[in-house]
Tab-separated table of C-alpha atoms in Angstrom:
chain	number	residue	atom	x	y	z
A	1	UNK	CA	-72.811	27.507	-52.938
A	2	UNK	CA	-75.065	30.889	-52.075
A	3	UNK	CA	-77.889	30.433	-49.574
A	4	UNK	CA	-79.835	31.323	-52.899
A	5	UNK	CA	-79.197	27.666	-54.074
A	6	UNK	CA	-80.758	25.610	-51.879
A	7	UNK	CA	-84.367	25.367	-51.638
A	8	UNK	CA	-86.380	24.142	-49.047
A	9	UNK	CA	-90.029	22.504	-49.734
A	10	UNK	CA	-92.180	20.165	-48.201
A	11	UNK	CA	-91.362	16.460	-48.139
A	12	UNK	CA	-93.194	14.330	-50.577
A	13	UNK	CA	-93.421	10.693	-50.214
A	14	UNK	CA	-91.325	10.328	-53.525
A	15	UNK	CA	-88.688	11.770	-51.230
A	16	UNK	CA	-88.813	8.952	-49.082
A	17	UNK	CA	-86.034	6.531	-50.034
A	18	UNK	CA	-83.609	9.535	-50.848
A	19	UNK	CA	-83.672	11.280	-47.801
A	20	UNK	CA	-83.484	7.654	-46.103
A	21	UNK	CA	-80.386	6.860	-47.567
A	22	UNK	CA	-78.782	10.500	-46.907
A	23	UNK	CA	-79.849	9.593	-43.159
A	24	UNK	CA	-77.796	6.284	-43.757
A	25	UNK	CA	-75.047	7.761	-45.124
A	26	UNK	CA	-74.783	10.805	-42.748
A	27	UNK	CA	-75.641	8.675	-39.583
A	28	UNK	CA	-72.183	6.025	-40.646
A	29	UNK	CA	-70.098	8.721	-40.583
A	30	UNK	CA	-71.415	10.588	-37.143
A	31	UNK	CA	-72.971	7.608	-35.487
A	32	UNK	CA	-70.230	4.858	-35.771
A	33	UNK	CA	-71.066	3.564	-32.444
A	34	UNK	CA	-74.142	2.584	-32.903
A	35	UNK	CA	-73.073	0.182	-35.193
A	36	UNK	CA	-73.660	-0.361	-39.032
A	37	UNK	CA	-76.373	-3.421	-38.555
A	38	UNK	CA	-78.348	-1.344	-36.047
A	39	UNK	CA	-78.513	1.559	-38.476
A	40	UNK	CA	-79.809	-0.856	-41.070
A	41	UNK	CA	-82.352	-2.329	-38.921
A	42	UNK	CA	-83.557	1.672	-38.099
A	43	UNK	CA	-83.404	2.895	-41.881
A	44	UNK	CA	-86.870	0.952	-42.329
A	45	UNK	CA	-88.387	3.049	-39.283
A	46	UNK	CA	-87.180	6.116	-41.086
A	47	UNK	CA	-88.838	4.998	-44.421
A	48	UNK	CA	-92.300	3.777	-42.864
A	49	UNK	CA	-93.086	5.655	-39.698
A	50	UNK	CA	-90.793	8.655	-39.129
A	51	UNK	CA	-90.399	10.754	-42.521
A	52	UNK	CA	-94.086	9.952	-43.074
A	53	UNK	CA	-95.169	11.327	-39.233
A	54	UNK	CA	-93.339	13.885	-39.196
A	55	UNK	CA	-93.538	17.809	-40.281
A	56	UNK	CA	-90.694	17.172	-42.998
A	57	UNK	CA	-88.864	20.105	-45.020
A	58	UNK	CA	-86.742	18.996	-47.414
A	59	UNK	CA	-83.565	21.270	-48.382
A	60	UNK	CA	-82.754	20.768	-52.188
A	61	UNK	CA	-79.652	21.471	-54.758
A	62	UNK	CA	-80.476	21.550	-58.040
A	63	UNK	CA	-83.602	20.245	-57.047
A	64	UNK	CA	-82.022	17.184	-55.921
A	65	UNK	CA	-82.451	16.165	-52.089
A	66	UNK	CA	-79.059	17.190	-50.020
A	67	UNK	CA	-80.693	17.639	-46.368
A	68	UNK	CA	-83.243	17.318	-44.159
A	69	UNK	CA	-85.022	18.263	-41.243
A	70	UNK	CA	-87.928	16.790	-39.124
A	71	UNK	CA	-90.189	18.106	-36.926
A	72	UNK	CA	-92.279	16.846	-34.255
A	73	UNK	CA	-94.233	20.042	-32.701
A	74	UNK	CA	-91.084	22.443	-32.341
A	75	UNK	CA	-88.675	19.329	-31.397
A	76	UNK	CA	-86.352	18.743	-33.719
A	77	UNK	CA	-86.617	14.333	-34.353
A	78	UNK	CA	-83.599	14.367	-36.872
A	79	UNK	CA	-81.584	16.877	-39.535
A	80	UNK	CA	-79.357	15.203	-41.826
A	81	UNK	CA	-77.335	16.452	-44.597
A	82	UNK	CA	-75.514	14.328	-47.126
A	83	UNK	CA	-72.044	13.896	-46.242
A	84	UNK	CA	-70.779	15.455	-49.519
A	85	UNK	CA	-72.988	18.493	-48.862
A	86	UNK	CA	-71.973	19.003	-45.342
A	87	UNK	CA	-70.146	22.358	-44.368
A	88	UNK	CA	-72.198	24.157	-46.940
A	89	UNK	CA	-74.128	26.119	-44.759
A	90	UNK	CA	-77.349	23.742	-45.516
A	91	UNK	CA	-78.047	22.578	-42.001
A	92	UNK	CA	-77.815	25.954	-41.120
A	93	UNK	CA	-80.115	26.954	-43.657
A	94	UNK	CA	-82.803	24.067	-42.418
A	95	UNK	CA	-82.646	25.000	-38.323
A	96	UNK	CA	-82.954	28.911	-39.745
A	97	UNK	CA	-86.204	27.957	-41.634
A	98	UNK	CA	-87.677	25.610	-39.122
A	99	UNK	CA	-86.852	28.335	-36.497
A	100	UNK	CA	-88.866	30.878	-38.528
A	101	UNK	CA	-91.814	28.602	-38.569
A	102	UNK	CA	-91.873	27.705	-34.846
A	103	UNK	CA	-90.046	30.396	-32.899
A	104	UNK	CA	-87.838	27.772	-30.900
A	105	UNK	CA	-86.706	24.482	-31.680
A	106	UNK	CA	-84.900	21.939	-29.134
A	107	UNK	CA	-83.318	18.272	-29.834
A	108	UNK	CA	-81.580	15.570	-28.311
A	109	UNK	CA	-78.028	15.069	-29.542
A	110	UNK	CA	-75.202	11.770	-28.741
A	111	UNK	CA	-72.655	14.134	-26.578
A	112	UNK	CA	-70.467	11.320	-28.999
A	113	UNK	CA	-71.366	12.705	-32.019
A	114	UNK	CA	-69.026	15.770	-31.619
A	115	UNK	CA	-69.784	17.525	-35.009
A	116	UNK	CA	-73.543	17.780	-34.345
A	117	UNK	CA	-72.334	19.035	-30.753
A	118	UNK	CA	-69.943	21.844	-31.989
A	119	UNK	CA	-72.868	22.831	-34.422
A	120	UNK	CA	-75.603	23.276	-32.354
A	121	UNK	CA	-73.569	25.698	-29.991
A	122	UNK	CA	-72.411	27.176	-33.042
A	123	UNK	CA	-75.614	28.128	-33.865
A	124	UNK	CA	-76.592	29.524	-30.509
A	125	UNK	CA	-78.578	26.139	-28.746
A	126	UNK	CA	-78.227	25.897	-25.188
A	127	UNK	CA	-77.618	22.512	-23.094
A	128	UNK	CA	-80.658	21.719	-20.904
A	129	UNK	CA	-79.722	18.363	-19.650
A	130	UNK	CA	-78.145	15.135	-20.350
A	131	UNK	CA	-79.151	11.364	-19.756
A	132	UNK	CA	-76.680	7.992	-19.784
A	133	UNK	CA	-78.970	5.923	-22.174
A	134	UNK	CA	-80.669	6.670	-25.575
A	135	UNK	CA	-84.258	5.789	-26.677
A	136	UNK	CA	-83.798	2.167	-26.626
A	137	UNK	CA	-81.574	1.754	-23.716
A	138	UNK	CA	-78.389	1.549	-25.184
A	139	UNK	CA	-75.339	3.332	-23.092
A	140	UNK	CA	-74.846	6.235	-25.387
A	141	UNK	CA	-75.510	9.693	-23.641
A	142	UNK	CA	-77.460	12.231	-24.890
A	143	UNK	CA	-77.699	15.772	-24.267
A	144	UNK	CA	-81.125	17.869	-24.177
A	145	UNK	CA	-80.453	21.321	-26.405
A	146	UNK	CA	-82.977	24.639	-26.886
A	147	UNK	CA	-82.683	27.330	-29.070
A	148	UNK	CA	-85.082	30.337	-28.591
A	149	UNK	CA	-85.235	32.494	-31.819
């Protein structure tokens, strides 16, 4: 794949249920601890309130869905990539273009999910902070990232 393959565009709401089952997919393999019936019971959220809310760009293959970022203001609420399209260079491709709109971009990350971890430094975003619990509670850590373009 060249960076001249993918495209990114908007999201559309015809996107919706393909971009909610590559954050499925993606989120089984990276987010095993949270457990699969938990994931289930979040994929509806995706669907209804956070694709929809959110400042959504979608990147495309063939002008098939393989990715996605979403933006909330220049936090970064989730970036997915389909697991067969991962190591392609299309996440990179997504934080490059949101970076270009905003100018800096920060996230919250599981310190578990190691991959996203080893990424983001990868790509230059620095730890702020960290805190024991995640959104809802639960005892999974998270660490606070920034990247200044």
């Amino acid at each position: 794949m060249k960076n001249q393959d993918v495209v990114i565009r908007p999201f559309e709401a015809a996107d919706t249920h393909k971009l909610s089952h590559i954050w499925l997919e993606a989120s089984l393999v990276v987010h095993p601890f949270i457990g699969e019936s938990r994931l289930m019971d979040q994929r509806a959220l995706i669907e209804e309130r956070y694709l929809p809310g959110a400042e959504t760009w979608v990147a495309t293959l063939s002008d098939q869905p393989a990715g996605f970022i979403s933006l909330l203001e220049t936090f970064i609420g989730g970036l997915f990539v389909s697991p067969e399209r991962q190591g392609m260079g299309i996440g990179r491709h997504l934080v490059a273009h949101a970076l270009s709109l905003k100018g800096e971009l920060s996230l919250e990350v599981y310190t578990r999910n190691l991959q996203a971890m080893d990424f983001y430094s990868a790509l230059g975003f620095q730890e702020l902070s960290r805190r024991p619990t995640d959104d809802e509670g639960y005892p999974f850590e998270n660490a606070r990232l920034r990247l200044i373009g």
